[in-house]
mmCIF file of C-alpha atoms in Angstrom:
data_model
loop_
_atom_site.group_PDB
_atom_site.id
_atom_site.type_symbol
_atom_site.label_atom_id
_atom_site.label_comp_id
_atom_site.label_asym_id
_atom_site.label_seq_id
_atom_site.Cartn_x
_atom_site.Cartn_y
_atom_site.Cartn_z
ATOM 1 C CA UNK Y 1 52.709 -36.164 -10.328
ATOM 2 C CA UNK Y 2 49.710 -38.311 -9.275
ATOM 3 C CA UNK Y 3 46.208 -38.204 -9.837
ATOM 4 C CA UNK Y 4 43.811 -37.666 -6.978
ATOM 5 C CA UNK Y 5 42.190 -40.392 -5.336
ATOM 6 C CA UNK Y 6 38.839 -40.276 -6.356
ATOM 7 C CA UNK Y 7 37.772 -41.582 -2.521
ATOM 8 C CA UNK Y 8 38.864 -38.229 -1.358
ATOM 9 C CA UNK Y 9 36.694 -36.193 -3.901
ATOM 10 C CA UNK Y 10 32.851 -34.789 -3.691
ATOM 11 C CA UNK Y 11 30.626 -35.307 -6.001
ATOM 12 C CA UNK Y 12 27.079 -34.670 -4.653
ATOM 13 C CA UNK Y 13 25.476 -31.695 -3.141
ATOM 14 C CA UNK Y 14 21.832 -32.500 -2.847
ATOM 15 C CA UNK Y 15 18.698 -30.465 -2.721
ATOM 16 C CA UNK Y 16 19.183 -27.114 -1.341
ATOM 17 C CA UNK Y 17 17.367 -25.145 1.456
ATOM 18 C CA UNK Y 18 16.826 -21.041 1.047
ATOM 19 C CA UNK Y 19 17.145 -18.722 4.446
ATOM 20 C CA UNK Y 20 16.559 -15.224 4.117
ATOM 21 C CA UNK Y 21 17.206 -12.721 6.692
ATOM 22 C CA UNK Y 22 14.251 -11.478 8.473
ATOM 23 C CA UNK Y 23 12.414 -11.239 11.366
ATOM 24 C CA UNK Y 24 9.370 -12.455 13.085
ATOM 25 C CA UNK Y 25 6.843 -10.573 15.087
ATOM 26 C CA UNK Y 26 4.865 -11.051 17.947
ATOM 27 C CA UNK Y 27 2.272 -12.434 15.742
ATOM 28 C CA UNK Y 28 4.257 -14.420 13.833
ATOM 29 C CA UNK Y 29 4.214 -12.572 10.738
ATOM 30 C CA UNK Y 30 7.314 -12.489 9.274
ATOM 31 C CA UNK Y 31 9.445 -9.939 7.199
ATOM 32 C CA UNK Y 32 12.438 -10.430 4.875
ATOM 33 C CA UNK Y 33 14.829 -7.881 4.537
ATOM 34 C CA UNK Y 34 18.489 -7.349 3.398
ATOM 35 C CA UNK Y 35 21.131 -7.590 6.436
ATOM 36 C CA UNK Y 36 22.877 -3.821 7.578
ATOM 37 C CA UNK Y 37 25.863 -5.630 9.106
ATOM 38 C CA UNK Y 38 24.779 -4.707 12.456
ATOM 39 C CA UNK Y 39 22.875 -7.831 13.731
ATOM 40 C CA UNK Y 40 24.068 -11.546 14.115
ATOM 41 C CA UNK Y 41 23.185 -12.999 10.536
ATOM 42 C CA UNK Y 42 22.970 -16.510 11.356
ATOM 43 C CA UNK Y 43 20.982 -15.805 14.647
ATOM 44 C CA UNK Y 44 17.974 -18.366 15.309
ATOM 45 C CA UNK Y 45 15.555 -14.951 14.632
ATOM 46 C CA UNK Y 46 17.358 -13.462 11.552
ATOM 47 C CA UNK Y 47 17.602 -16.707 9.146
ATOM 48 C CA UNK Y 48 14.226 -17.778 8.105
ATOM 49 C CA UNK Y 49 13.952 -20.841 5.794
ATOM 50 C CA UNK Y 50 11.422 -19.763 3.093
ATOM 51 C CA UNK Y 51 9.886 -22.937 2.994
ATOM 52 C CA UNK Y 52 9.785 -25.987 0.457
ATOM 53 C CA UNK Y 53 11.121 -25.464 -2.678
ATOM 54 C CA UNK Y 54 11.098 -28.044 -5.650
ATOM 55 C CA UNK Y 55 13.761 -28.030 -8.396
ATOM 56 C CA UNK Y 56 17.622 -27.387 -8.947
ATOM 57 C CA UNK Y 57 19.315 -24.326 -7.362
ATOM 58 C CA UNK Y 58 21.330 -23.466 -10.125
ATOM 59 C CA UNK Y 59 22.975 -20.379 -9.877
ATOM 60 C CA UNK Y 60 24.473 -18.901 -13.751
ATOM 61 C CA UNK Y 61 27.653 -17.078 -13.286
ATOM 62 C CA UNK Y 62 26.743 -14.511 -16.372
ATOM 63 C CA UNK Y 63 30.160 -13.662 -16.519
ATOM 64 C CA UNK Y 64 31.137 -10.328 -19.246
ATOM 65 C CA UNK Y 65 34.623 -10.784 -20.321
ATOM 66 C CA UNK Y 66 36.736 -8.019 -21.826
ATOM 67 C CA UNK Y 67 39.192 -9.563 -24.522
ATOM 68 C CA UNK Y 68 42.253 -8.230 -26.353
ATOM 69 C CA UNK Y 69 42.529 -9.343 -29.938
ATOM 70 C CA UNK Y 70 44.912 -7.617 -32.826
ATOM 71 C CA UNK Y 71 44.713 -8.347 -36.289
ATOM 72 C CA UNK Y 72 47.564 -10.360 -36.872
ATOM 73 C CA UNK Y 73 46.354 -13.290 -35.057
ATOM 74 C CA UNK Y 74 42.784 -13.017 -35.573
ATOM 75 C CA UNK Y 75 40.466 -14.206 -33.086
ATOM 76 C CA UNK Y 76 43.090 -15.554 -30.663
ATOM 77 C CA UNK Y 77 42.739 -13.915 -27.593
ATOM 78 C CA UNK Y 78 45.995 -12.223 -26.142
ATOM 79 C CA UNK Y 79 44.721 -11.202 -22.523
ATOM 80 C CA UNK Y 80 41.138 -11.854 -21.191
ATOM 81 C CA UNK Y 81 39.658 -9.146 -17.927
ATOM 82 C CA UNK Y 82 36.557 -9.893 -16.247
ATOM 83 C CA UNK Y 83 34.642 -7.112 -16.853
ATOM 84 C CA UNK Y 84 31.656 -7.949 -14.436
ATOM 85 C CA UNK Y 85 29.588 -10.557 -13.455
ATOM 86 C CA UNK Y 86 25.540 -10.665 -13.217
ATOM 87 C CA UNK Y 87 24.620 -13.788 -11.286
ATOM 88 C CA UNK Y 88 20.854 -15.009 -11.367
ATOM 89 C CA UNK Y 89 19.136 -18.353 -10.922
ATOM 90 C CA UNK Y 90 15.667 -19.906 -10.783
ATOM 91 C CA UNK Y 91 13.884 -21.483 -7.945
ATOM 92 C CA UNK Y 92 10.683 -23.604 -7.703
ATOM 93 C CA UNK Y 93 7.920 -22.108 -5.143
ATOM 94 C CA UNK Y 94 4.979 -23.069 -4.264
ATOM 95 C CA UNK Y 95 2.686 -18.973 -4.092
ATOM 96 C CA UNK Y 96 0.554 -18.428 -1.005
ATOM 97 C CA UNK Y 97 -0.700 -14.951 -0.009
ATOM 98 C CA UNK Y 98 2.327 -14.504 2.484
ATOM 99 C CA UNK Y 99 5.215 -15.686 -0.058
ATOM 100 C CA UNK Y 100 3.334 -13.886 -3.089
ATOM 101 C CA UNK Y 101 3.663 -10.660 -0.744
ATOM 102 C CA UNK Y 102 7.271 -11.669 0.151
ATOM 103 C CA UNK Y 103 9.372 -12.745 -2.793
ATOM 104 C CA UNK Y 104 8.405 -9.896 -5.433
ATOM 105 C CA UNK Y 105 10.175 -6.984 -7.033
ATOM 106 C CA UNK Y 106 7.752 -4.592 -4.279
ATOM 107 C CA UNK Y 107 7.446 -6.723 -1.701
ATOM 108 C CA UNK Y 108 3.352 -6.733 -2.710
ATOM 109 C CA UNK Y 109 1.380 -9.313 -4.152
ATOM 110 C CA UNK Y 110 -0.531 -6.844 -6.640
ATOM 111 C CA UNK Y 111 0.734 -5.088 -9.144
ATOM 112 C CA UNK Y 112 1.347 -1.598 -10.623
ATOM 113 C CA UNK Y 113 2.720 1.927 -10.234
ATOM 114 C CA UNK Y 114 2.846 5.152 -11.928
ATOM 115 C CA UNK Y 115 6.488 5.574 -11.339
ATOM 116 C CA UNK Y 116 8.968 3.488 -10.949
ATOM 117 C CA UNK Y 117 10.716 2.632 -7.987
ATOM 118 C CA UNK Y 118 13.641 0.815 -6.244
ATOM 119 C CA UNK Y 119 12.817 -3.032 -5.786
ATOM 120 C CA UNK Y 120 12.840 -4.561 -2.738
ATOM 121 C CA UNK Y 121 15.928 -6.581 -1.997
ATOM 122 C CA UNK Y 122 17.111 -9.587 0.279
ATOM 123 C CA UNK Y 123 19.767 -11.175 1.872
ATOM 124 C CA UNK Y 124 19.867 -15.254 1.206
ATOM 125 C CA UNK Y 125 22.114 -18.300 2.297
ATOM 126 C CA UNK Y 126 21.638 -21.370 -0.140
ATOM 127 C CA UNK Y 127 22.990 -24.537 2.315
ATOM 128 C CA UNK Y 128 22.809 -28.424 1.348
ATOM 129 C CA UNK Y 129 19.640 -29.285 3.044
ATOM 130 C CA UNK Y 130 21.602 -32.432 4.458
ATOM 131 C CA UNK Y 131 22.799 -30.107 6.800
ATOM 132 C CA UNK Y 132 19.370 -29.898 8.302
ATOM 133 C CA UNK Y 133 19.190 -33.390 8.499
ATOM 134 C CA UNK Y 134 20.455 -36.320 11.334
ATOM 135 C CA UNK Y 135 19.505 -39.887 12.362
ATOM 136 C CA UNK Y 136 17.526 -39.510 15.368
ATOM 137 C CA UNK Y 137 19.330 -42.981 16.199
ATOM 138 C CA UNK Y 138 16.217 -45.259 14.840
ATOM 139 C CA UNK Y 139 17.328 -44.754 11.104
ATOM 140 C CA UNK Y 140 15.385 -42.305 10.754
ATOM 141 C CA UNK Y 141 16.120 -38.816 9.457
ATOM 142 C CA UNK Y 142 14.727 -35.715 10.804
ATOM 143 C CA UNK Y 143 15.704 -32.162 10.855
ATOM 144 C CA UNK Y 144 17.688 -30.749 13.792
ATOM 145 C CA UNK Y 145 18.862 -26.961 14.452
ATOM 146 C CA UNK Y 146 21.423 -25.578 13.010
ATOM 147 C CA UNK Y 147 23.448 -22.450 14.853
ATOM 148 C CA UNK Y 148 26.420 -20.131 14.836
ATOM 149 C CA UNK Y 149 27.895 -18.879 18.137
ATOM 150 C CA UNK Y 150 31.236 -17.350 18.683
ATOM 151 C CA UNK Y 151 32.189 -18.139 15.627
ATOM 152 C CA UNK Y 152 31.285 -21.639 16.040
ATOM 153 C CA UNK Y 153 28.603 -24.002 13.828
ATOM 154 C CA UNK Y 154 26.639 -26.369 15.755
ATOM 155 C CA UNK Y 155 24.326 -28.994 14.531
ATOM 156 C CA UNK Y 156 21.612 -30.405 17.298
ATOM 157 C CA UNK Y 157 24.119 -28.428 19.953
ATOM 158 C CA UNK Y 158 27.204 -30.806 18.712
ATOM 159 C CA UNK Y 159 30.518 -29.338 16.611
ATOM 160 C CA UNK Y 160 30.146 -30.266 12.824
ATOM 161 C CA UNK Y 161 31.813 -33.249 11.509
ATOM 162 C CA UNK Y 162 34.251 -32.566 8.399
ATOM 163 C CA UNK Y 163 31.715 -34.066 6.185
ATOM 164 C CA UNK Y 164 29.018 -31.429 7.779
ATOM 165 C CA UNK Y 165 31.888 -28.657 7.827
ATOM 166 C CA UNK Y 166 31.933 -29.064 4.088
ATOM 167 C CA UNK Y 167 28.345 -28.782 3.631
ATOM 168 C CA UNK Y 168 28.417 -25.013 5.339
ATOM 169 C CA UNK Y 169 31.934 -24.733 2.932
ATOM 170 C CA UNK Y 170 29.469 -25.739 0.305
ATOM 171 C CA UNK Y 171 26.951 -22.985 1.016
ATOM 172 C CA UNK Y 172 26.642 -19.652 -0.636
ATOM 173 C CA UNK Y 173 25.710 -16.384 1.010
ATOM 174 C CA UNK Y 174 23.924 -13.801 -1.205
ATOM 175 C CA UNK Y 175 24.201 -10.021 0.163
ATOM 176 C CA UNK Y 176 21.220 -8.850 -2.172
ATOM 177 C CA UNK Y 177 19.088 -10.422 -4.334
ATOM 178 C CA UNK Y 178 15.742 -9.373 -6.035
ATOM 179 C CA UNK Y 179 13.142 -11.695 -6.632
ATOM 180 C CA UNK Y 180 10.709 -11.437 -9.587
ATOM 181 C CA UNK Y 181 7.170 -11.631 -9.357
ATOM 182 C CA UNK Y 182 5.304 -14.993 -8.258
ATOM 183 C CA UNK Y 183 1.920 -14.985 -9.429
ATOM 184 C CA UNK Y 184 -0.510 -17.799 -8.428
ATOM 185 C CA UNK Y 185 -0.821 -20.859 -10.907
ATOM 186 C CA UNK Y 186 -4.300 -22.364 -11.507
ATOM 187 C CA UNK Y 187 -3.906 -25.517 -12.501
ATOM 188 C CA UNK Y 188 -6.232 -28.537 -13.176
ATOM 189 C CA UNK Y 189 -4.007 -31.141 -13.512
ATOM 190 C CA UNK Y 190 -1.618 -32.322 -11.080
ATOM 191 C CA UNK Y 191 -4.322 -32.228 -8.034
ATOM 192 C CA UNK Y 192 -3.994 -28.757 -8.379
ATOM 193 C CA UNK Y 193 0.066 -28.215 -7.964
ATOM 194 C CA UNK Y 194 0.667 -24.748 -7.824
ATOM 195 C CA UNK Y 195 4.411 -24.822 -8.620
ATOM 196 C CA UNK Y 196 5.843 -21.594 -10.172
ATOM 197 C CA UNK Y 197 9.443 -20.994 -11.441
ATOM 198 C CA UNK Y 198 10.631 -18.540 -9.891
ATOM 199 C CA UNK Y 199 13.678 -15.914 -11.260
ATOM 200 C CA UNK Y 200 16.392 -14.609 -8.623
ATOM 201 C CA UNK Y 201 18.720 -11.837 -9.968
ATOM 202 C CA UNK Y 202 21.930 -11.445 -7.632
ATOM 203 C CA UNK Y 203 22.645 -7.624 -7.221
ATOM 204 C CA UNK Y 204 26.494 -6.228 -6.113
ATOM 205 C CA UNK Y 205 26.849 -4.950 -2.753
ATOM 206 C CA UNK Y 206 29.879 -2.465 -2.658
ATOM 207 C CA UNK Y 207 29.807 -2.211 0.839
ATOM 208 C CA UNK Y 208 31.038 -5.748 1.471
ATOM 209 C CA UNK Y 209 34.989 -6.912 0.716
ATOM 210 C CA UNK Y 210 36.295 -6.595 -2.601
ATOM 211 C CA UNK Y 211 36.052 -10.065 -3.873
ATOM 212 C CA UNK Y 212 32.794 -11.227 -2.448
ATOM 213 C CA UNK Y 213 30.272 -8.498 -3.032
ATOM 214 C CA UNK Y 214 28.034 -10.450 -5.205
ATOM 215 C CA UNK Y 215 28.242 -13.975 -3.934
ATOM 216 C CA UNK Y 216 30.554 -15.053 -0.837
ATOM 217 C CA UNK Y 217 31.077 -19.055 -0.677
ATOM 218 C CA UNK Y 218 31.151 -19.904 2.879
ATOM 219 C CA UNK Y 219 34.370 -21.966 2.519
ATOM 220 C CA UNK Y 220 36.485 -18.049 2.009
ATOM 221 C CA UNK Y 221 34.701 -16.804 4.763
ATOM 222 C CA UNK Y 222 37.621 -16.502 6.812
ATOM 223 C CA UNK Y 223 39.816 -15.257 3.518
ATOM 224 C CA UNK Y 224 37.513 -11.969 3.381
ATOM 225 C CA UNK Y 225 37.133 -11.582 7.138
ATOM 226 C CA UNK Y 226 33.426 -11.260 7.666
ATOM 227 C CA UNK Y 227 31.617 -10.269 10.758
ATOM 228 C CA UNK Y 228 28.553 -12.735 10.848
ATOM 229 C CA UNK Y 229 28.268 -11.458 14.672
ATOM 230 C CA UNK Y 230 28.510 -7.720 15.110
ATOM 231 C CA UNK Y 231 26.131 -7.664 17.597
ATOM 232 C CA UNK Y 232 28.244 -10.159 20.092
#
C-alpha cells in the first residue's frame, strides 16, 4: 500500500459558468428550454451562458436513505438503500427584465394564477469557467469558444489538454431543473447592487439512463452512453 502523491491530486475547481439550452431568434431574443434529445446539446446555438453570476455553485445532494435497524442492536444500522435523492442549489443573479422573465417557476416576471400549473423547466451544464478561459499569448486571459463536434471538445479550435479534459470531467449536466422566482432587489447601498440568491431545484428525468437521470457528471458520460449529437 502507498499513499497517493498529493502532486497528482485536484484540489480547486474555481468559479463556475451556467449554460442553459435554448435558442436565439432572429432578433436576438432568446429562449431557454429543456433539451428533447433530438438536437445537438452542446451546439454553438443550443448552450447559452446565462450570464454573470456571483457566489458558490454548490449543489446539496439531499439524499433520503432507507435504513434497517432491529431491536437487538439498537440504532446500528444493518443495511442502508438509497431511497431517492432531491438535488437543489443556490445561485447568485443579477434580475433584469429578460432574466426575471427567464429563470422563474412560469417563465414570467409577474406573478399569479388561479390554478396551478406545471413549472417551467430547463436543461443546464455547470463547467469550471477556466474552461472559458486562455492566454491570448501576452499574459493575458480572455475567453475563447468552447465546442463539441463528432464527439470531440475543442477549445479556440485546438483538442483539450488533460488539465482542460478534466475541467469538462469536472462539469455537471442537469436534464431539468426549475428555477424559483427572481424578483428585483432595490437596494441603496452597495451603488445599487442588485444581487439576488437565487434557488435551483434539480427535477428526475426518467427518460434518460438509469443512473444519471437527475444529475450526469460529464466524466461517466461515456459509462451511460449519451447522445449529445442526435442530430449529426
Amino acid at each position: 500500500m502507498e499513499l497517493i502523491n498529493i502532486a497528482t491530486e485536484r484540489f480547486d475547481i474555481g468559479r463556475a459558468a451556467i449554460f442553459s439550452h435554448g435558442e436565439v431568434d432572429e432578433y436576438g431574443d432568446v429562449t431557454y428550454s429543456e433539451w428533447d434529445g433530438t438536437t445537438d446539446l452542446f451546439d454553438n446555438d443550443n448552450m447559452i451562458h446565462i450570464g454573470t453570476t456571483e457566489g458558490e455553485v454548490d449543489i446539496a445532494a439531499n439524499e433520503e436513505y432507507s435504513d434497517l435497524t432491529i431491536e437487538v442492536t439498537g440504532p446500528a444500522i444493518l443495511k442502508r438503500c438509497l431511497a431517492g435523492e432531491s438535488p437543489s442549489f443556490e445561485v447568485g443573479m443579477y434580475p433584469d427584465p429578460d432574466k426575471m422573465r427567464a429563470f422563474s417557476p412560469t417563465g414570467t416576471a409577474s406573478s399569479g394564477t388561479s390554478r396551478r400549473r406545471l413549472v417551467k423547466v430547463h436543461t443546464l451544464w455547470i463547467v469550471p469557467e477556466e474552461l472559458f478561459l486562455a492566454d491570448d499569448g501576452t499574459g493575458k486571459f480572455v475567453e475563447v469558444p468552447v465546442t463539441y463536434t463528432g464527439g470531440v471538445w475543442l477549445k479556440n479550435g485546438l483538442p483539450l489538454t488533460a488539465a482542460e479534459q478534466e475541467l469538462v470531467d469536472m462539469s455537471s449536466l442537469i436534464w431539468k431543473a426549475q428555477f424559483g422566482r427572481l424578483p428585483p432587489r432595490y437596494n441603496h447601498d452597495e451603488g445599487g447592487k442588485s444581487l439576488k440568491t437565487l434557488p435551483v431545484q434539480v427535477l428526475q428525468d426518467t427518460t434518460k439512463p438509469e443512473g444519471c437521470q437527475l444529475i450526469l457528471v460529464m466524466a461517466e458520460a461515456d459509462e451511460f452512453a449519451v447522445d449529445f449529437e442526435p442530430g449529426s
